[in-house]
CSV table of C-alpha atoms and ligand atoms in Angstrom, one decimal:
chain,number,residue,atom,x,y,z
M,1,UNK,CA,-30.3,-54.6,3.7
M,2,UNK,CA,-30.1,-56.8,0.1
M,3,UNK,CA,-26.7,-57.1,-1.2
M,4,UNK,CA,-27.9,-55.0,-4.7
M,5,UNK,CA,-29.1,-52.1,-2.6
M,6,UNK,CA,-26.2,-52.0,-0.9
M,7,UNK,CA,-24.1,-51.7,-3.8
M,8,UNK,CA,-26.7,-49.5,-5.0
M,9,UNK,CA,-26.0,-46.6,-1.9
M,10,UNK,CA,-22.3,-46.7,-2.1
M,11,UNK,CA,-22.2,-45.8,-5.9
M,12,UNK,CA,-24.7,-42.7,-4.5
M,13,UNK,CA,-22.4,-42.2,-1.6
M,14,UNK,CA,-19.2,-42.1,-4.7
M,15,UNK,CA,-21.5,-39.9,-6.9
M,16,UNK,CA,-21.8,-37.1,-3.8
M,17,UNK,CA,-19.0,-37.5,-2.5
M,18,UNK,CA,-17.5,-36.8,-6.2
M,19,UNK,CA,-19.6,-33.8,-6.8
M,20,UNK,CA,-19.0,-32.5,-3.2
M,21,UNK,CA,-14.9,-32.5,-4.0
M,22,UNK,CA,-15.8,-30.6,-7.4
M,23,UNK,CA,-17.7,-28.0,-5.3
M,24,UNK,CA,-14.9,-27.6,-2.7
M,25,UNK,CA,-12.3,-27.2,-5.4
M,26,UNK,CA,-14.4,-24.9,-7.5
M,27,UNK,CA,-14.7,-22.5,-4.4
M,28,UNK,CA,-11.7,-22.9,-3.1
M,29,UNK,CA,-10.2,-21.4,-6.4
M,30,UNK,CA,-13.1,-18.8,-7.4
M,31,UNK,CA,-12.9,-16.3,-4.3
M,32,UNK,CA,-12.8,-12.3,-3.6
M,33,UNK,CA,-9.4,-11.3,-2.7
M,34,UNK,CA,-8.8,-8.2,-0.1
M,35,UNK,CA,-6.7,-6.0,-0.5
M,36,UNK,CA,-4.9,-3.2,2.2
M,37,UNK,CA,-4.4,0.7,1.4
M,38,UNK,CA,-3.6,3.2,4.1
M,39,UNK,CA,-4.0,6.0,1.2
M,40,UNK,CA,-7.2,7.4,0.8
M,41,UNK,CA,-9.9,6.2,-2.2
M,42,UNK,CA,-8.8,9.1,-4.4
M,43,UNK,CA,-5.3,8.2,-3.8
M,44,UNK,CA,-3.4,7.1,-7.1
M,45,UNK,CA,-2.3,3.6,-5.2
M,46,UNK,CA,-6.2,3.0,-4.9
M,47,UNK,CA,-7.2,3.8,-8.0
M,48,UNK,CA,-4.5,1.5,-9.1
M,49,UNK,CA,-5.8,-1.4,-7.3
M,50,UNK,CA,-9.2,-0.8,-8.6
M,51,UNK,CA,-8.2,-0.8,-11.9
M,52,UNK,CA,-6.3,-4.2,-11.4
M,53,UNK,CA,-9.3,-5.6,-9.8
M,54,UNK,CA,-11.3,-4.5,-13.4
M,55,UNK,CA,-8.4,-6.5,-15.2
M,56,UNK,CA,-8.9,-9.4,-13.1
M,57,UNK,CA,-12.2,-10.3,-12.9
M,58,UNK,CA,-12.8,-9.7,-16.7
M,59,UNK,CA,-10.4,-12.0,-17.2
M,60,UNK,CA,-11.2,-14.6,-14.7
M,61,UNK,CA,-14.5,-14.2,-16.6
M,62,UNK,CA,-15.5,-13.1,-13.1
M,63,UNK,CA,-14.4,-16.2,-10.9
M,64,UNK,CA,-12.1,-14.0,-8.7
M,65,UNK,CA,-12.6,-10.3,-7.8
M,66,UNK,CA,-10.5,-7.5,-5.9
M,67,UNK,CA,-11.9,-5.6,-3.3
M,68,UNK,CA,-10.1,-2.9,-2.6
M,69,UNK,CA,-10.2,-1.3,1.5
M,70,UNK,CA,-8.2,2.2,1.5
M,71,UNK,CA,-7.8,4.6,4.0
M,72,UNK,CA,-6.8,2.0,6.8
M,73,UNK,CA,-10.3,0.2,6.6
M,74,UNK,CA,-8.1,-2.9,7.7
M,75,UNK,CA,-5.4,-1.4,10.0
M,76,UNK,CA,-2.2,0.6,9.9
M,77,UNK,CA,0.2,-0.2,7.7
M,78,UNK,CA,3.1,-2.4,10.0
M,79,UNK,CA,-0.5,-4.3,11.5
M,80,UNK,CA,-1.9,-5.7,8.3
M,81,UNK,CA,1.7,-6.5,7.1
M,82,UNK,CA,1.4,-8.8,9.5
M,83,UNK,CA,-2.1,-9.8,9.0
M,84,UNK,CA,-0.9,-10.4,5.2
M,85,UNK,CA,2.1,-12.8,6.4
M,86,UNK,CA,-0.2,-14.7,8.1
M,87,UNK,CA,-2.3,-15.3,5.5
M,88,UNK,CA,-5.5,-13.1,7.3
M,89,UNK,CA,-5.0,-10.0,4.1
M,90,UNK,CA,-4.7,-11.5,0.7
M,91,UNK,CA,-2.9,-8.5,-0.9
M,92,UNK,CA,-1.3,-5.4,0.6
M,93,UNK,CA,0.0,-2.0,-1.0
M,94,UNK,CA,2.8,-1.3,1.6
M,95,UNK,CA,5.7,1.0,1.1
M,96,UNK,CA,9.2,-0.6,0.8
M,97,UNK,CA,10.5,0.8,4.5
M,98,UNK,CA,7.3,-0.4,6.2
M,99,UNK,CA,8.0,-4.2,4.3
M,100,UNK,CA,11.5,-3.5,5.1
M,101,UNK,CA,11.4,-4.0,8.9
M,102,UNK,CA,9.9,-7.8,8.3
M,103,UNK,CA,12.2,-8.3,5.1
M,104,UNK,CA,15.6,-6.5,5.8
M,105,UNK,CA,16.9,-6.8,2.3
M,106,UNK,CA,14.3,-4.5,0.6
M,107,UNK,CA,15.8,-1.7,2.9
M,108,UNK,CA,18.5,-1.2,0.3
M,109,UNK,CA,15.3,0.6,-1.7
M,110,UNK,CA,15.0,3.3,1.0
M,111,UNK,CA,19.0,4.2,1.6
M,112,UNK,CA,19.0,7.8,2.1
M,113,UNK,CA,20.7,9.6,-1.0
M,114,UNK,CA,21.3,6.2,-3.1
M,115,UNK,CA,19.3,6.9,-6.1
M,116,UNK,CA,20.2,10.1,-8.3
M,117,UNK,CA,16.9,10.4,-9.7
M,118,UNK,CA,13.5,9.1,-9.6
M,119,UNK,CA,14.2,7.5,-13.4
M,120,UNK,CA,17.6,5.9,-11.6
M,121,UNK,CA,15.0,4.2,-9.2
M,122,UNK,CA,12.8,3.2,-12.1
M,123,UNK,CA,15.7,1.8,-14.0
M,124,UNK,CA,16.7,-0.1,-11.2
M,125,UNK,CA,13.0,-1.3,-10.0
M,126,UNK,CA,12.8,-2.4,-14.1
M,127,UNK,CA,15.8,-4.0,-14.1
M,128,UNK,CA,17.3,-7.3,-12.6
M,129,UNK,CA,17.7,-5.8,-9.3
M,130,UNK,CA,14.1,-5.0,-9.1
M,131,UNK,CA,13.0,-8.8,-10.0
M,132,UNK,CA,15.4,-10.1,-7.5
M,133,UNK,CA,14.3,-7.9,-4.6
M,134,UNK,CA,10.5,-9.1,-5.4
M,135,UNK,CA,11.2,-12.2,-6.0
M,136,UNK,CA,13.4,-12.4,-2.7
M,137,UNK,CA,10.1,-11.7,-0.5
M,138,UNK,CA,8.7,-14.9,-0.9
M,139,UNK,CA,11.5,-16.4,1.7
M,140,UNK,CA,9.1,-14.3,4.4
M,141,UNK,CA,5.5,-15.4,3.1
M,142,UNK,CA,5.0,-12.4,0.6
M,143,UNK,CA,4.9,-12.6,-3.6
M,144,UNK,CA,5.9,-9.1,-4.3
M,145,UNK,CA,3.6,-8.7,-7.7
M,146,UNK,CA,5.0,-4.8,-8.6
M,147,UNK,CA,6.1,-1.5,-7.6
M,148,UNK,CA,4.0,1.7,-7.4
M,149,UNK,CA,5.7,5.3,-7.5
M,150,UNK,CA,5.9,7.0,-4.7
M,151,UNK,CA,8.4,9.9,-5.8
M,152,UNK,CA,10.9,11.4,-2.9
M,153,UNK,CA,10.8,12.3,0.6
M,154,UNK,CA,11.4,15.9,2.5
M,155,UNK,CA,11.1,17.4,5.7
M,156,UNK,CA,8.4,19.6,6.7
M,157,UNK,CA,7.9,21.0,10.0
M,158,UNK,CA,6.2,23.6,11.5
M,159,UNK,CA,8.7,25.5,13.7
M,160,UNK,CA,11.1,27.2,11.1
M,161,UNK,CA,12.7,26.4,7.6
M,162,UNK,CA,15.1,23.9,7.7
M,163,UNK,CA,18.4,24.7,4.9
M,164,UNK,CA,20.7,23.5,7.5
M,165,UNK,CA,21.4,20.1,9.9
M,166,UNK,CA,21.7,22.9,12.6
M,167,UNK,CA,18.0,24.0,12.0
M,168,UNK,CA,16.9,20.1,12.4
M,169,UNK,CA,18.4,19.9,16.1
M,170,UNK,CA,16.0,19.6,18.4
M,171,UNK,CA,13.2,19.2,15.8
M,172,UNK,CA,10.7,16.1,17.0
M,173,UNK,CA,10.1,14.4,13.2
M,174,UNK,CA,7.4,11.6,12.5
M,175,UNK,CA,8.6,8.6,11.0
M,176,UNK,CA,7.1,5.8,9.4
M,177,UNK,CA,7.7,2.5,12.0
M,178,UNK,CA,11.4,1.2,10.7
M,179,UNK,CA,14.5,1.4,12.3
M,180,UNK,CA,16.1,3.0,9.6
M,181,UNK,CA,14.0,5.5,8.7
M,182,UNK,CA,14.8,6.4,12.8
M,183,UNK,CA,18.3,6.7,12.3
M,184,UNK,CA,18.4,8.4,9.6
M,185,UNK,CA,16.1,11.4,11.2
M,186,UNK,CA,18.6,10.7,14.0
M,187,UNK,CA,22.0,10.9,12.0
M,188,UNK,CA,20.7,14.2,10.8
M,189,UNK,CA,20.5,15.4,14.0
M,190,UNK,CA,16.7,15.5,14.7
M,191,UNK,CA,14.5,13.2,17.1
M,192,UNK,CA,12.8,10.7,15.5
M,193,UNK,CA,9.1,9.8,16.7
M,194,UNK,CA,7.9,6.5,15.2
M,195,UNK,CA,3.9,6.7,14.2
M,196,UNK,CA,1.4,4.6,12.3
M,197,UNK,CA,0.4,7.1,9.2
M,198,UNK,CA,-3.7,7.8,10.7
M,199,UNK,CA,-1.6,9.4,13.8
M,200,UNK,CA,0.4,11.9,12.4
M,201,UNK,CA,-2.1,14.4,12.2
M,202,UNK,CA,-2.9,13.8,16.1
M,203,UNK,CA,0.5,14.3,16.5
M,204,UNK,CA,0.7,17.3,15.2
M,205,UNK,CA,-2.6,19.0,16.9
M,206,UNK,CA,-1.3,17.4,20.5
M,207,UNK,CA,2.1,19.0,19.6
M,208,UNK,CA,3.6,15.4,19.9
M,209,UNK,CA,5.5,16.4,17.1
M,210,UNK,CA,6.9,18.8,15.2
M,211,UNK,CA,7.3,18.1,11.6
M,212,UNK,CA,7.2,14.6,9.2
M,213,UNK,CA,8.8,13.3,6.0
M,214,UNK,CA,7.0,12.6,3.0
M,215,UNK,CA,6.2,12.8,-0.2
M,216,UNK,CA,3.9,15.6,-1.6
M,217,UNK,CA,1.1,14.0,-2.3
M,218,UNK,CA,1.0,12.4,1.0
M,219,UNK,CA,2.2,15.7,2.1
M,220,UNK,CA,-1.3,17.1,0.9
M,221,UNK,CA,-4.2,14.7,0.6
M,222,UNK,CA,-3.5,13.4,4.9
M,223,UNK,CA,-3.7,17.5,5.5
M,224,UNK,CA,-0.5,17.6,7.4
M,225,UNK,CA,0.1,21.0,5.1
M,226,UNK,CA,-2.1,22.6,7.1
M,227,UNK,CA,-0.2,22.5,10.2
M,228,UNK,CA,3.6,21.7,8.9
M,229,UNK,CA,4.5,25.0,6.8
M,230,UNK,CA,8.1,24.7,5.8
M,231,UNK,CA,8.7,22.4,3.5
M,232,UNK,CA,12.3,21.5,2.7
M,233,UNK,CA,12.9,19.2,-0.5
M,234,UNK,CA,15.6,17.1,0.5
M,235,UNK,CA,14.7,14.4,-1.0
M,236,UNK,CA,16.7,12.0,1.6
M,237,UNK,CA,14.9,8.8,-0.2
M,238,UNK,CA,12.5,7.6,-2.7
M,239,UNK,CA,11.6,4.2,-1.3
M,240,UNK,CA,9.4,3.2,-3.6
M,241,UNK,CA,5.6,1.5,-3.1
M,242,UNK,CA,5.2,-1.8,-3.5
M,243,UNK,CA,2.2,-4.9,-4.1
M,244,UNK,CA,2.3,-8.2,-2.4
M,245,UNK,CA,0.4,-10.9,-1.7
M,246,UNK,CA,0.2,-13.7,1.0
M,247,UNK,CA,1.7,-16.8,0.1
M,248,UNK,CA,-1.2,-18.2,1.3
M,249,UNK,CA,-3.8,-16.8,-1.0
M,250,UNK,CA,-0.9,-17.4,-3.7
M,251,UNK,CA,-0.5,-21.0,-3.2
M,252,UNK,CA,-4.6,-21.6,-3.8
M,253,UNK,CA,-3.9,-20.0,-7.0
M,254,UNK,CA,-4.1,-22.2,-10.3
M,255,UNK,CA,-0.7,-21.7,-12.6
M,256,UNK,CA,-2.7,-19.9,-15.1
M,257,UNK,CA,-4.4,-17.5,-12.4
M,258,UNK,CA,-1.0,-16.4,-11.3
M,259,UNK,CA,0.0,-15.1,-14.7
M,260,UNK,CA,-3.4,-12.8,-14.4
M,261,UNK,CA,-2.3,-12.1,-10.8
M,262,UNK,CA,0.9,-10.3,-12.0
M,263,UNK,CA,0.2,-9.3,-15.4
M,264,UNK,CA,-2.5,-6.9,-14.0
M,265,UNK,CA,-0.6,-5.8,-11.2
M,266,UNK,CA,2.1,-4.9,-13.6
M,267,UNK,CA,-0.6,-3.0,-15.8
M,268,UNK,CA,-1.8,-1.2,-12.8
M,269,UNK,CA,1.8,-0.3,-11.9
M,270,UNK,CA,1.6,1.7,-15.6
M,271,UNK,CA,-1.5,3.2,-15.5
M,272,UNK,CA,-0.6,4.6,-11.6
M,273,UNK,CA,2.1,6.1,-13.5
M,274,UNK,CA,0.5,9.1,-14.8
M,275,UNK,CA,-2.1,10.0,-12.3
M,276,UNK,CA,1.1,10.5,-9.9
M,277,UNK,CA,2.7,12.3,-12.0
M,278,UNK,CA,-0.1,14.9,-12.3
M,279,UNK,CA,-0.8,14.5,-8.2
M,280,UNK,CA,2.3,15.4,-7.7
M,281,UNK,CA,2.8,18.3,-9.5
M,282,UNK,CA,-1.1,19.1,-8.3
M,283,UNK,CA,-0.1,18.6,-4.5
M,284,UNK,CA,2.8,21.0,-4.6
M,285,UNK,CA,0.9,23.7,-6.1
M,286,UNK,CA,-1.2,23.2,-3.5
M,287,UNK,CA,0.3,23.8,-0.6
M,288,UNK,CA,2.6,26.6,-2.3
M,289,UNK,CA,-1.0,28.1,-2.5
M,290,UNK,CA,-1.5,27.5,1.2
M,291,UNK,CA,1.4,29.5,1.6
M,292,UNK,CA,4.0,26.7,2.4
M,293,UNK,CA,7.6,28.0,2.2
M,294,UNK,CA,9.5,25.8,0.2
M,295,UNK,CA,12.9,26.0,1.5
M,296,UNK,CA,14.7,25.7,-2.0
M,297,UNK,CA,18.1,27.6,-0.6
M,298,UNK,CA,19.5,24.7,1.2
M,299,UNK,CA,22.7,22.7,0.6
M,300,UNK,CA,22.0,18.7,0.6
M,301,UNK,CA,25.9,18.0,0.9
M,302,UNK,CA,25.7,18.3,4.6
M,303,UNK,CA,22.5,15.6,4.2
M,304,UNK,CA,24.0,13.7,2.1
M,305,UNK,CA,27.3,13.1,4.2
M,306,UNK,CA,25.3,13.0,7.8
M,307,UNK,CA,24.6,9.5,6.7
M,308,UNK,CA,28.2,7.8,6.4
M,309,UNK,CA,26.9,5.7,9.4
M,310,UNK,CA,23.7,4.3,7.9
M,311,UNK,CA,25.8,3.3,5.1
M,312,UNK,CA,28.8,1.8,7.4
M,313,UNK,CA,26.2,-0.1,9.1
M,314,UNK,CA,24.3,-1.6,6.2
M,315,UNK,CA,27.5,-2.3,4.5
M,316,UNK,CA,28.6,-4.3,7.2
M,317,UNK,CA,26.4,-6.9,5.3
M,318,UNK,CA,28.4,-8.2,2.1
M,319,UNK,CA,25.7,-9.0,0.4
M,320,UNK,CA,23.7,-5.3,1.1
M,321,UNK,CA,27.2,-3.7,0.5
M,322,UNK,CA,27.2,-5.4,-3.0
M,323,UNK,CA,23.9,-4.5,-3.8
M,324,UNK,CA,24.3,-0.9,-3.3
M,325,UNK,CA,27.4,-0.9,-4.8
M,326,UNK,CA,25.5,-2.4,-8.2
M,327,UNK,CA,23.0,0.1,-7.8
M,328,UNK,CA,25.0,3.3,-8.3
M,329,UNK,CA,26.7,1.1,-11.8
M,330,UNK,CA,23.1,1.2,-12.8
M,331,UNK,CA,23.3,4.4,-15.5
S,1,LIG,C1,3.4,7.1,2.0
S,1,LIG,C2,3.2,5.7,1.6
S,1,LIG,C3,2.3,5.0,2.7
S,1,LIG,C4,2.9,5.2,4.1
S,1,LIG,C5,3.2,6.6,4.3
S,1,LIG,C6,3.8,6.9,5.7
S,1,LIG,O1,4.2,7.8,1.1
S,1,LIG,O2,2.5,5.6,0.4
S,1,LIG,O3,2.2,3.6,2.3
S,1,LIG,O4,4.1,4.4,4.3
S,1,LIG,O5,4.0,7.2,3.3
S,1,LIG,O6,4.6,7.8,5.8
S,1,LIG,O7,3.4,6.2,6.6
């Protein structure tokens, strides 16, 4: 081949090699992110998500988009954790005691009896504390983006109303899949029976178990009021939801993307904010209209002090021991 022509096809070669780089790049950075719910699409999580995928892609100018799969489209909750670590989920709405058996120092957010109110949590979440504990989840391959509400959990059941620790003996309670959530069923005298969230209600129509925990709107919108109708509001803890995203889908973000990232998770943390409120209130009217007792004449001291051991073991950490100890200061 002459020597000019030579020269001729390697400039080409440059030239497409060049725009083949820009391509790559361009698609590596303009994708569709997915996103895990267990709740359903009515849920207020979802809705939340939806909205942030809305704030993103109008102002990506529609380079990256959110789509959102609820009601366990992609797996229980513990399995696409894992999925998300590893980079296979981009984002993932988990709540903080599921996150909590892969990242033990978020557990401190689902200590039975810590918080005094749900506004104590949300100081707390808003505060310093909160950052740190988001910002500590990157050490395990997550960027916690923000937290969702997900008020406080009670015991329900379907045998008899609980007011006492005596009425939980004996009682076979669903738990979410972390250790601590077990011992703390366990410390107040029940049995815990660990379960993925889509098998609760097959555990109650096999009789595997006997009551749950929750909040009310999970309480209502899964159906478990139909077949739990004692509903004691002992309000053990009010671990709160949370957003994160695989490192991995991070890292192949641009600086400026990032900022978007977080800004509309943050915004979607605000608007959630008033359609739980409202669910809430909606859910517990609901299953009082089911006929759901509501076991209101109960003393939580006995709770309350049942879990000396949860906290003697946590505390055996200094730096857990600290944190709870700067929680409570929190006014
Ligand atoms: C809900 C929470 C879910 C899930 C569920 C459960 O309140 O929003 O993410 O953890 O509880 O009990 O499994």
């Amino acid at each position: 081949m002459p020597v000019y022509r030579r020269a001729g096809l390697s400039r080409t070669m440059t030239l497409v090699f060049a725009l083949c780089l820009t391509a790559a790049s361009a698609s590596a950075f303009a994708r569709e992110f997915r996103v895990a719910d267990t709740q359903n699409e009515d849920y207020p999580t979802v809705q939340a998500l939806n909205y942030m995928g809305h704030l993103i892609t109008e102002r990506t100018g529609g380079r990256h988009r959110i789509t959102v799969f609820p009601s366990r489209q992609l797996g229980e909750e513990k399995e696409t954790l894992e999925q998300t670590r590893a980079g296979a989920i981009d984002l993932n709405r988990t709540n903080i005691a599921l996150i909590g058996t892969m990242v033990p120092s978020v557990n401190v957010l689902a200590m039975p009896f810590l918080f005094r109110s749900p506004e104590h949590l949300q100081r707390v979440l808003e505060g310093p504390i909160g950052s740190e504990i988001l910002n500590g989840l990157e050490a395990y391959g997550f960027v916690g983006l923000a937290y969702y509400d997900s008020g406080a959990r009670s015991i329900y059941n379907r045998v008899r109303p609980v007011r006492s620790l005596d009425d939980l003996k004996g009682l076979r309670l669903r738990v979410q899949q972390s250790r601590q959530m077990s011992d703390m069923i366990r410390a107040l005298g029940a049995e815990p029976v660990e379960l993925p969230y889509g098998q609760v209600l097959t555990g109650f129509t096999t009789g595997l178990i006997d009551g749950a925990e929750n909040n009310w709107p999970s309480f209502v919108t899964t159906g478990h009021y139909k077949y739990a109708g004692y509903y004691t509001p002992t309000q053990h803890t009010v671990s709160p939801d949370v957003l994160v995203m695989s490192l991995t889908a991070w890292d192949n973000l641009s600086p400026d993307d990032r900022i978007i990232f977080r800004e509309a998770a943050q915004r979607s943390s605000l608007y959630m904010r008033e359609k739980w409120k409202a669910l809430d209130e909606r859910s517990r009217k609901r299953a009082e209209e089911a006929g759901v007792k509501i076991v209101t004449d109960f003393d939580r001291k006995p709770f309350e002090a049942a879990m000396a051991g949860i906290y003697a073991k946590a505390e055996r950490d200094p730096a857990t021991a600290a944190l709870i100890e700067r929680i409570r200061k929190v006014e």
